[in-house]
Short mmCIF file of C-alpha atoms and ligand atoms in Angstrom, two decimals:
data_model
loop_
_atom_site.label_atom_id
_atom_site.label_comp_id
_atom_site.label_asym_id
_atom_site.label_seq_id
_atom_site.Cartn_x
_atom_site.Cartn_y
_atom_site.Cartn_z
CA MET Z 1 -30.07 -23.53 21.43
CA PHE Z 2 -29.19 -19.87 20.95
CA ASP Z 3 -29.54 -17.08 23.56
CA ASP Z 4 -29.18 -14.71 20.66
CA GLN Z 5 -31.67 -15.34 17.95
CA ARG Z 6 -29.49 -13.28 15.40
CA LEU Z 7 -27.14 -16.34 15.38
CA ARG Z 8 -29.77 -18.56 13.95
CA PRO Z 9 -29.17 -17.78 10.19
CA ILE Z 10 -25.45 -17.95 10.84
CA HIS Z 11 -25.86 -21.30 12.32
CA GLU Z 12 -27.58 -22.58 9.26
CA LYS Z 13 -24.80 -21.30 7.06
CA VAL Z 14 -22.10 -23.04 9.27
CA MET Z 15 -24.00 -26.29 9.32
CA ALA Z 16 -24.31 -26.05 5.44
CA GLY Z 17 -20.55 -25.23 5.18
CA GLU Z 18 -21.46 -21.84 3.66
CA ARG Z 19 -19.19 -18.97 3.78
CA LEU Z 20 -20.09 -16.16 6.35
CA SER Z 21 -20.51 -12.64 5.12
CA PHE Z 22 -18.93 -9.33 6.46
CA GLU Z 23 -22.34 -8.47 8.10
CA ASP Z 24 -22.49 -12.08 9.85
CA GLY Z 25 -18.98 -11.19 11.33
CA VAL Z 26 -20.21 -7.87 12.62
CA THR Z 27 -23.41 -9.55 14.01
CA MET Z 28 -21.14 -12.07 15.80
CA TYR Z 29 -18.97 -9.50 17.30
CA ARG Z 30 -22.02 -7.59 18.59
CA SER Z 31 -23.46 -10.70 20.19
CA SER Z 32 -22.73 -11.67 23.82
CA ASP Z 33 -23.86 -15.27 23.17
CA ILE Z 34 -20.41 -16.68 23.73
CA LEU Z 35 -21.74 -20.28 24.06
CA GLY Z 36 -23.63 -20.01 20.83
CA LEU Z 37 -20.55 -18.69 18.96
CA GLY Z 38 -18.20 -21.34 20.78
CA TRP Z 39 -20.55 -24.23 19.85
CA MET Z 40 -20.41 -23.26 16.04
CA ALA Z 41 -16.90 -22.55 16.13
CA ASN Z 42 -16.36 -26.02 17.79
CA VAL Z 43 -18.18 -27.68 15.04
CA VAL Z 44 -15.96 -26.13 12.36
CA ARG Z 45 -12.86 -26.83 14.54
CA GLU Z 46 -13.65 -30.61 14.78
CA ARG Z 47 -14.73 -30.75 11.06
CA THR Z 48 -11.25 -29.28 10.17
CA ASN Z 49 -8.87 -30.75 12.67
CA GLY Z 50 -10.81 -33.56 14.58
CA ASN Z 51 -9.82 -33.82 18.13
CA ALA Z 52 -6.17 -32.87 17.64
CA THR Z 53 -4.59 -29.91 19.46
CA PHE Z 54 -1.19 -29.19 17.93
CA PHE Z 55 1.86 -27.77 19.64
CA ASN Z 56 5.55 -27.55 18.70
CA VAL Z 57 8.91 -27.29 20.68
CA ASN Z 58 10.31 -24.01 19.58
CA ARG Z 59 12.55 -21.25 20.77
CA HIS Z 60 12.28 -17.49 20.15
CA ILE Z 61 15.33 -15.55 19.10
CA ASN Z 62 14.99 -11.73 18.93
CA PRO Z 63 18.40 -10.59 17.43
CA THR Z 64 17.71 -6.87 18.21
CA ASP Z 65 15.08 -4.66 19.93
CA VAL Z 66 16.45 -1.41 18.24
CA CYS Z 67 13.66 -0.26 15.97
CA VAL Z 68 13.22 2.93 13.91
CA ALA Z 69 9.40 2.54 13.70
CA GLN Z 70 8.39 3.31 17.32
CA CYS Z 71 4.85 2.06 17.23
CA LYS Z 72 2.66 3.22 19.93
CA LEU Z 73 1.34 -0.41 20.31
CA CYS Z 74 4.80 -1.69 21.22
CA ALA Z 75 6.76 -1.99 24.42
CA PHE Z 76 9.60 -3.93 22.88
CA GLY Z 77 11.28 -1.64 20.42
CA LYS Z 78 13.97 0.74 21.63
CA GLN Z 79 15.32 3.96 19.95
CA VAL Z 80 18.77 3.80 18.52
CA ARG Z 81 20.32 5.93 21.22
CA ASP Z 82 18.51 4.10 24.07
CA PRO Z 83 21.12 2.58 26.40
CA ASP Z 84 18.76 -0.19 27.33
CA GLY Z 85 18.53 -1.32 23.62
CA TYR Z 86 20.56 -4.20 22.44
CA THR Z 87 21.83 -5.85 19.24
CA MET Z 88 23.30 -9.39 19.29
CA SER Z 89 26.28 -10.16 17.22
CA HIS Z 90 25.96 -13.26 14.99
CA GLU Z 91 27.98 -15.30 17.60
CA GLN Z 92 25.61 -14.07 20.39
CA ALA Z 93 22.48 -14.99 18.40
CA TRP Z 94 24.01 -18.48 17.64
CA GLU Z 95 24.87 -18.92 21.18
CA VAL Z 96 21.21 -17.96 22.22
CA ALA Z 97 19.85 -20.41 19.83
CA GLY Z 98 21.94 -23.14 21.47
CA LYS Z 99 21.31 -22.20 25.12
CA GLY Z 100 19.53 -24.91 26.94
CA TRP Z 101 19.07 -26.39 23.40
CA THR Z 102 18.07 -29.95 23.01
CA GLU Z 103 17.43 -31.87 19.85
CA ALA Z 104 13.79 -31.61 20.73
CA VAL Z 105 13.57 -28.06 19.29
CA THR Z 106 12.08 -28.18 15.74
CA GLU Z 107 11.60 -24.39 15.21
CA PHE Z 108 13.37 -21.13 15.70
CA HIS Z 109 10.96 -18.12 15.63
CA ILE Z 110 13.20 -15.21 14.75
CA VAL Z 111 11.89 -11.65 14.79
CA GLY Z 112 13.36 -8.21 15.72
CA GLY Z 113 13.13 -4.43 15.48
CA LEU Z 114 13.58 -2.48 12.28
CA HIS Z 115 17.36 -1.82 12.88
CA PRO Z 116 18.70 1.24 11.09
CA THR Z 117 22.24 -0.26 10.14
CA LEU Z 118 22.11 -4.04 10.05
CA THR Z 119 22.39 -5.15 6.53
CA LEU Z 120 20.35 -7.72 4.58
CA ASP Z 121 23.73 -9.72 4.22
CA TRP Z 122 23.90 -9.45 8.05
CA TYR Z 123 20.51 -11.18 8.37
CA CYS Z 124 21.38 -13.87 5.57
CA GLU Z 125 24.52 -14.61 7.57
CA LEU Z 126 22.64 -15.04 10.69
CA LEU Z 127 20.29 -17.56 8.92
CA ARG Z 128 23.30 -19.35 7.21
CA GLY Z 129 25.00 -19.76 10.65
CA LEU Z 130 21.92 -21.12 12.37
CA LYS Z 131 21.30 -23.59 9.57
CA GLN Z 132 24.91 -24.66 9.72
CA ARG Z 133 24.76 -25.35 13.45
CA PHE Z 134 21.10 -26.72 13.73
CA PRO Z 135 20.38 -28.04 10.37
CA GLN Z 136 17.34 -29.80 11.36
CA VAL Z 137 15.61 -26.78 12.89
CA HIS Z 138 12.90 -24.92 10.91
CA LEU Z 139 13.68 -21.18 10.57
CA LYS Z 140 10.39 -19.26 10.72
CA ALA Z 141 11.77 -15.83 10.34
CA PHE Z 142 11.00 -12.21 9.85
CA THR Z 143 7.51 -10.62 9.65
CA MET Z 144 6.21 -8.99 6.43
CA VAL Z 145 7.10 -5.70 8.08
CA GLU Z 146 10.67 -6.61 8.33
CA ILE Z 147 10.77 -7.93 4.69
CA GLY Z 148 9.33 -4.55 3.61
CA TYR Z 149 11.89 -2.57 5.54
CA PHE Z 150 14.77 -4.75 4.13
CA ALA Z 151 13.46 -3.96 0.68
CA THR Z 152 13.32 -0.20 1.26
CA ARG Z 153 16.77 -0.01 2.71
CA THR Z 154 18.43 -2.42 0.04
CA LYS Z 155 16.35 -0.91 -2.91
CA LEU Z 156 15.61 -4.53 -3.83
CA THR Z 157 12.03 -5.66 -4.69
CA ILE Z 158 10.13 -7.58 -2.14
CA ARG Z 159 10.64 -10.66 -4.10
CA GLN Z 160 14.42 -10.28 -4.34
CA VAL Z 161 14.69 -9.81 -0.65
CA LEU Z 162 12.46 -12.93 -0.09
CA GLU Z 163 14.68 -14.94 -2.53
CA LYS Z 164 17.83 -14.07 -0.80
CA LEU Z 165 16.52 -14.89 2.70
CA LYS Z 166 15.13 -18.19 1.30
CA ASP Z 167 18.55 -18.99 -0.17
CA ALA Z 168 20.17 -18.29 3.07
CA GLY Z 169 17.81 -20.77 4.98
CA MET Z 170 14.53 -18.91 5.79
CA ASP Z 171 11.83 -21.72 5.69
CA SER Z 172 8.79 -19.79 6.38
CA LEU Z 173 7.41 -16.50 7.86
CA PRO Z 174 5.68 -15.81 11.19
CA GLY Z 175 2.39 -13.84 11.15
CA GLY Z 176 3.34 -10.70 13.13
CA GLY Z 177 3.02 -7.10 11.94
CA ALA Z 178 -0.46 -7.30 10.44
CA GLU Z 179 -1.94 -5.45 13.45
CA ILE Z 180 -5.28 -4.15 11.87
CA PHE Z 181 -5.44 -3.16 8.37
CA SER Z 182 -7.78 -0.11 8.65
CA GLU Z 183 -5.65 2.87 7.80
CA PRO Z 184 -7.07 5.40 10.31
CA VAL Z 185 -6.30 2.75 13.11
CA ARG Z 186 -2.86 2.08 11.81
CA ARG Z 187 -2.06 5.69 11.72
CA ILE Z 188 -2.70 5.71 15.65
CA ILE Z 189 -1.17 2.45 16.65
CA CYS Z 190 1.70 1.92 14.24
CA ASP Z 191 1.98 4.88 11.74
CA HIS Z 192 5.55 3.92 10.51
CA LYS Z 193 4.83 0.51 9.56
CA ILE Z 194 4.02 -0.59 5.98
CA ASP Z 195 0.35 -0.27 5.23
CA GLY Z 196 -2.22 -3.01 5.25
CA ASN Z 197 -2.11 -3.54 1.50
CA ALA Z 198 1.91 -3.79 1.53
CA TRP Z 199 1.44 -6.47 4.30
CA ILE Z 200 -1.07 -8.40 2.09
CA GLU Z 201 0.96 -8.05 -1.02
CA THR Z 202 4.34 -9.13 0.76
CA ALA Z 203 2.53 -12.21 2.07
CA ARG Z 204 1.28 -12.82 -1.49
CA GLU Z 205 4.75 -12.62 -2.81
CA ALA Z 206 6.14 -15.02 -0.13
CA HIS Z 207 3.38 -17.60 -0.78
CA SER Z 208 4.09 -17.35 -4.59
CA LEU Z 209 7.80 -18.46 -3.76
CA GLY Z 210 6.42 -21.52 -2.01
CA LEU Z 211 7.00 -20.08 1.51
CA HIS Z 212 4.18 -20.67 3.96
CA SER Z 213 3.33 -17.99 6.51
CA ASN Z 214 1.07 -17.40 9.35
CA CYS Z 215 -1.14 -14.34 9.89
CA THR Z 216 -2.42 -12.34 12.97
CA MET Z 217 -4.67 -9.66 14.15
CA LEU Z 218 -3.95 -7.29 16.94
CA TYR Z 219 -7.22 -6.36 18.71
CA GLY Z 220 -8.34 -4.63 21.96
CA HIS Z 221 -7.04 -1.19 21.20
CA VAL Z 222 -8.77 1.55 19.20
CA GLU Z 223 -10.22 -0.56 16.44
CA SER Z 224 -14.07 -1.09 15.77
CA GLU Z 225 -15.93 -4.30 15.19
CA GLU Z 226 -16.11 -3.49 11.60
CA ASP Z 227 -12.30 -3.10 11.41
CA ARG Z 228 -11.93 -6.52 12.95
CA VAL Z 229 -14.23 -8.02 10.24
CA ASP Z 230 -12.60 -6.09 7.46
CA HIS Z 231 -9.17 -7.56 8.59
CA LEU Z 232 -10.40 -11.03 8.74
CA VAL Z 233 -12.18 -10.84 5.30
CA ARG Z 234 -8.88 -9.43 3.79
CA LEU Z 235 -6.81 -12.35 4.96
CA ARG Z 236 -9.65 -14.64 3.83
CA THR Z 237 -9.43 -13.10 0.21
CA LEU Z 238 -5.75 -13.66 0.04
CA GLN Z 239 -5.89 -17.09 1.23
CA ASP Z 240 -8.50 -17.90 -1.59
CA ASP Z 241 -5.67 -16.93 -3.96
CA THR Z 242 -2.66 -18.39 -2.38
CA GLN Z 243 -3.39 -21.03 0.33
CA GLY Z 244 -0.17 -19.90 1.79
CA PHE Z 245 -1.41 -19.08 5.44
CA GLN Z 246 -1.16 -21.94 7.83
CA THR Z 247 -2.42 -20.49 11.07
CA PHE Z 248 -4.28 -17.40 12.14
CA ILE Z 249 -3.32 -16.05 15.66
CA PRO Z 250 -5.58 -13.28 17.32
CA LEU Z 251 -3.39 -11.33 19.51
CA ALA Z 252 -4.80 -9.32 22.41
CA PHE Z 253 -3.37 -5.89 22.90
CA HIS Z 254 -1.16 -5.71 26.06
CA PRO Z 255 -0.92 -1.92 26.86
CA ALA Z 256 1.42 -1.84 29.81
CA ASN Z 257 4.74 0.06 29.09
CA THR Z 258 3.41 1.43 25.82
CA PRO Z 259 2.26 4.96 24.99
CA LEU Z 260 -1.23 3.47 24.86
CA HIS Z 261 -1.02 2.29 28.40
CA HIS Z 262 -4.48 4.05 29.34
CA ILE Z 263 -6.22 1.47 27.12
CA PRO Z 264 -7.67 -1.29 29.43
CA VAL Z 265 -6.71 -4.76 28.89
CA THR Z 266 -8.92 -7.05 26.95
CA SER Z 267 -11.43 -9.37 28.82
CA GLY Z 268 -11.39 -13.12 28.85
CA PHE Z 269 -14.74 -12.79 27.12
CA ASP Z 270 -13.47 -10.81 24.18
CA ASP Z 271 -10.29 -13.13 23.88
CA ILE Z 272 -12.63 -16.20 23.57
CA LYS Z 273 -14.83 -14.45 21.16
CA ASN Z 274 -12.08 -13.65 18.96
CA ILE Z 275 -10.93 -17.20 18.84
CA ALA Z 276 -14.49 -18.46 18.06
CA ILE Z 277 -15.34 -15.61 15.39
CA SER Z 278 -12.01 -16.07 13.51
CA ARG Z 279 -12.59 -19.88 13.37
CA LEU Z 280 -15.99 -19.16 11.78
CA MET Z 281 -14.96 -16.38 9.35
CA LEU Z 282 -11.51 -17.81 8.19
CA ASP Z 283 -13.08 -21.02 6.52
CA ASN Z 284 -9.98 -21.39 4.48
CA ILE Z 285 -7.19 -21.10 7.01
CA PRO Z 286 -6.62 -24.70 8.44
CA HIS Z 287 -5.51 -23.66 12.09
CA ILE Z 288 -6.41 -21.23 14.72
CA LYS Z 289 -3.80 -20.68 17.46
CA ALA Z 290 -4.44 -19.91 21.08
CA TYR Z 291 -1.16 -18.28 21.80
CA TRP Z 292 -0.77 -19.18 25.55
CA ILE Z 293 1.81 -16.43 26.19
CA MET Z 294 -0.78 -13.99 25.20
CA MET Z 295 -3.94 -15.59 26.58
CA THR Z 296 -2.48 -17.34 29.62
CA PRO Z 297 -2.45 -21.13 29.67
CA ARG Z 298 -5.67 -21.25 31.52
CA MET Z 299 -7.63 -19.34 28.84
CA ALA Z 300 -5.67 -21.05 26.00
CA GLN Z 301 -6.88 -24.29 27.54
CA ILE Z 302 -10.54 -23.19 27.37
CA ALA Z 303 -10.01 -21.84 23.85
CA GLN Z 304 -9.48 -25.43 22.61
CA ARG Z 305 -13.41 -25.89 23.07
CA PHE Z 306 -14.13 -22.43 21.26
CA GLY Z 307 -12.38 -23.06 17.89
CA ALA Z 308 -8.71 -23.31 18.70
CA ASP Z 309 -6.71 -26.21 17.48
CA ASP Z 310 -3.07 -24.95 18.31
CA LEU Z 311 -1.27 -23.72 21.40
CA ASP Z 312 1.98 -22.52 19.93
CA GLY Z 313 4.94 -24.02 21.50
CA THR Z 314 7.33 -24.20 24.38
CA VAL Z 315 8.71 -20.79 23.25
CA VAL Z 316 11.62 -20.15 25.63
CA GLU Z 317 12.38 -16.54 26.48
CA GLU Z 318 9.50 -14.57 25.03
CA LYS Z 319 10.20 -10.86 25.04
CA ILE Z 320 7.62 -8.88 23.06
CA TYR Z 321 4.66 -9.65 25.28
CA HIS Z 322 6.75 -9.84 28.57
CA ASP Z 323 7.93 -6.22 27.83
CA ALA Z 324 4.37 -5.30 27.52
CA GLY Z 325 3.47 -6.68 30.89
CA ALA Z 326 2.51 -10.21 30.25
CA THR Z 327 2.72 -12.26 33.55
CA THR Z 328 2.70 -15.60 32.07
CA SER Z 329 5.89 -17.76 32.23
CA GLN Z 330 8.51 -17.44 29.49
CA SER Z 331 8.25 -21.03 28.48
CA LEU Z 332 6.32 -24.21 29.08
CA ARG Z 333 7.62 -27.79 29.08
CA ARG Z 334 6.44 -30.19 26.51
CA GLU Z 335 4.84 -32.38 29.25
CA GLU Z 336 2.98 -29.25 30.70
CA LEU Z 337 1.53 -28.34 27.24
CA MET Z 338 0.38 -31.86 26.76
CA ARG Z 339 -1.38 -32.00 30.15
CA LEU Z 340 -3.15 -28.73 29.19
CA ILE Z 341 -4.41 -30.29 26.11
CA ARG Z 342 -5.45 -33.50 27.57
CA GLU Z 343 -7.34 -32.05 30.32
CA ALA Z 344 -9.44 -30.31 27.65
CA GLY Z 345 -10.28 -33.64 26.28
CA ARG Z 346 -8.27 -33.16 23.10
CA GLU Z 347 -5.40 -35.27 21.73
CA PRO Z 348 -1.93 -33.54 21.95
CA VAL Z 349 -0.21 -33.65 18.66
CA GLU Z 350 3.39 -32.38 18.31
CA ARG Z 351 3.88 -30.97 14.86
CA ASP Z 352 6.74 -29.28 13.16
CA THR Z 353 6.14 -25.71 11.79
CA LEU Z 354 4.54 -27.18 8.52
CA TYR Z 355 2.05 -29.36 10.53
CA ARG Z 356 3.77 -32.61 9.94
CA ARG Z 357 3.37 -34.84 12.99
CA VAL Z 358 6.52 -35.31 14.94
CA GLU Z 359 7.00 -38.60 16.51
CA ARG Z 360 9.33 -38.94 19.50
CA THR Z 361 11.59 -41.91 19.44
CA ALA Z 362 13.56 -43.00 22.30
CA GLN Z 363 14.06 -40.11 24.67
CA PRO Z 364 11.22 -37.51 24.05
CA GLU Z 365 13.69 -34.57 24.83
CA THR Z 366 16.14 -35.77 22.18
CA ALA Z 367 15.35 -37.83 19.19
CA PHE Z 368 12.47 -37.25 16.78
CA THR Z 369 11.39 -38.13 13.33
CA ILE Z 370 9.05 -36.07 11.17
CA LEU Z 371 6.20 -38.03 9.74
CA VAL Z 372 5.22 -36.73 6.27
O1 LIG V 1 3.43 -8.11 15.35
C1 LIG V 1 3.51 -6.19 19.78
C2 LIG V 1 2.15 -8.02 18.72
C3 LIG V 1 3.29 -9.40 17.33
C4 LIG V 1 2.24 -5.82 21.57
O2 LIG V 1 3.41 -16.59 13.65
C5 LIG V 1 1.71 -6.69 20.63
O3 LIG V 1 3.45 -18.40 14.85
C6 LIG V 1 0.08 -7.05 22.05
O4 LIG V 1 3.32 -12.20 15.66
N1 LIG V 1 0.56 -6.16 22.96
C7 LIG V 1 4.49 -10.40 17.45
N2 LIG V 1 0.64 -7.49 21.09
C8 LIG V 1 3.92 -11.77 17.85
C9 LIG V 1 3.58 -12.65 16.77
C10 LIG V 1 3.45 -13.99 16.89
C11 LIG V 1 3.37 -14.58 18.20
C12 LIG V 1 3.28 -15.94 18.34
C13 LIG V 1 3.34 -16.89 17.19
C14 LIG V 1 3.34 -16.20 15.84
C15 LIG V 1 3.33 -17.17 14.63
C16 LIG V 1 3.40 -14.85 15.81
O5 LIG V 1 2.87 -9.07 18.63
C17 LIG V 1 3.65 -8.11 16.81
C18 LIG V 1 2.36 -7.33 17.16
O6 LIG V 1 1.23 -7.48 16.43
N3 LIG V 1 2.40 -7.08 19.77
N4 LIG V 1 3.42 -5.36 20.91
C19 LIG V 1 1.60 -5.45 22.61
N5 LIG V 1 2.01 -4.38 23.35
#
């Protein structure tokens, strides 16, 4: 069954439900047997999530692109004095949230730059205003990096910052900012961000407050295969302790308009391998997301047979990847997402952020109930 015989012992472990080792991870990254990897990942995917592919109806809100970090990996952040930078007022952010809004939206995904003067109270007020105007919408807000930055600026602890944001309406956290935990790599691609340990410890603190989060890995820049496996194992170890991660999202580096623009874009082969290997290594994280904005809808569709069980959402106005040269559309309609899923032989399941099934009643674009 395998072109690459080195996958045989890994296959035995997968079939027995045994945990894969660091060395297994490296072996898989060094293998070109994409069908063998995909077959095994599909077994785990179906064991964990059956035939369902999840999606949600969400909207991204990026309140500011002004960022003090100036990471080399990023095309989104602008310097304070850059005339192209923007910072929304509360009213503008609330208006953006409502633009083209229907009651179908179940999630706002809110992330932004590390702004030098906006206060934590400003962010709390932003959340309170959203909750007041859209009480049924889940607020998935702020990466671990933003939480760390708020703590540094306010001189509060990470826990205190999380508690304040939670009180103001934050329901969960997205998975961004993890990049790659390896310190030498971080120094090259994002040297002003919190380090890998701080990212992990912030996630631990969030989970301990009952907040779920996602997690990501940015690949396809200067990292090695060992760095990728190290990253996955560190996420898996935290998940053993907290069970707070819902979804892992492998993110391919988009070099356009970044200081690292000389790095070639990732191949479809590598994108699919990352989906499969993450499904196999992260035996304790329930969902693997093929983020269609990053992978293209075509590749995300195929990923559903290589380990992925989630395609993210309708999104609406994505900026981070489009500033870095993504040519995908900025949003997909519910019906289009469902067609992509059905064509892959999967059952489309609309979910809310916490993976409860959303049942559309009456008009699909308006009313819904969440099935617990
Ligand atoms: O943290 C930034 C990455 C992330 C680039 O939690 C880049 O459901 C590639 O985390 N090329 C933000 N990647 C996106 C993110 C995310 C997306 C969708 C769903 C969820 C979720 C989270 O994007 C950043 C960084 O890792 N990023 N610049 C770039 N040039």
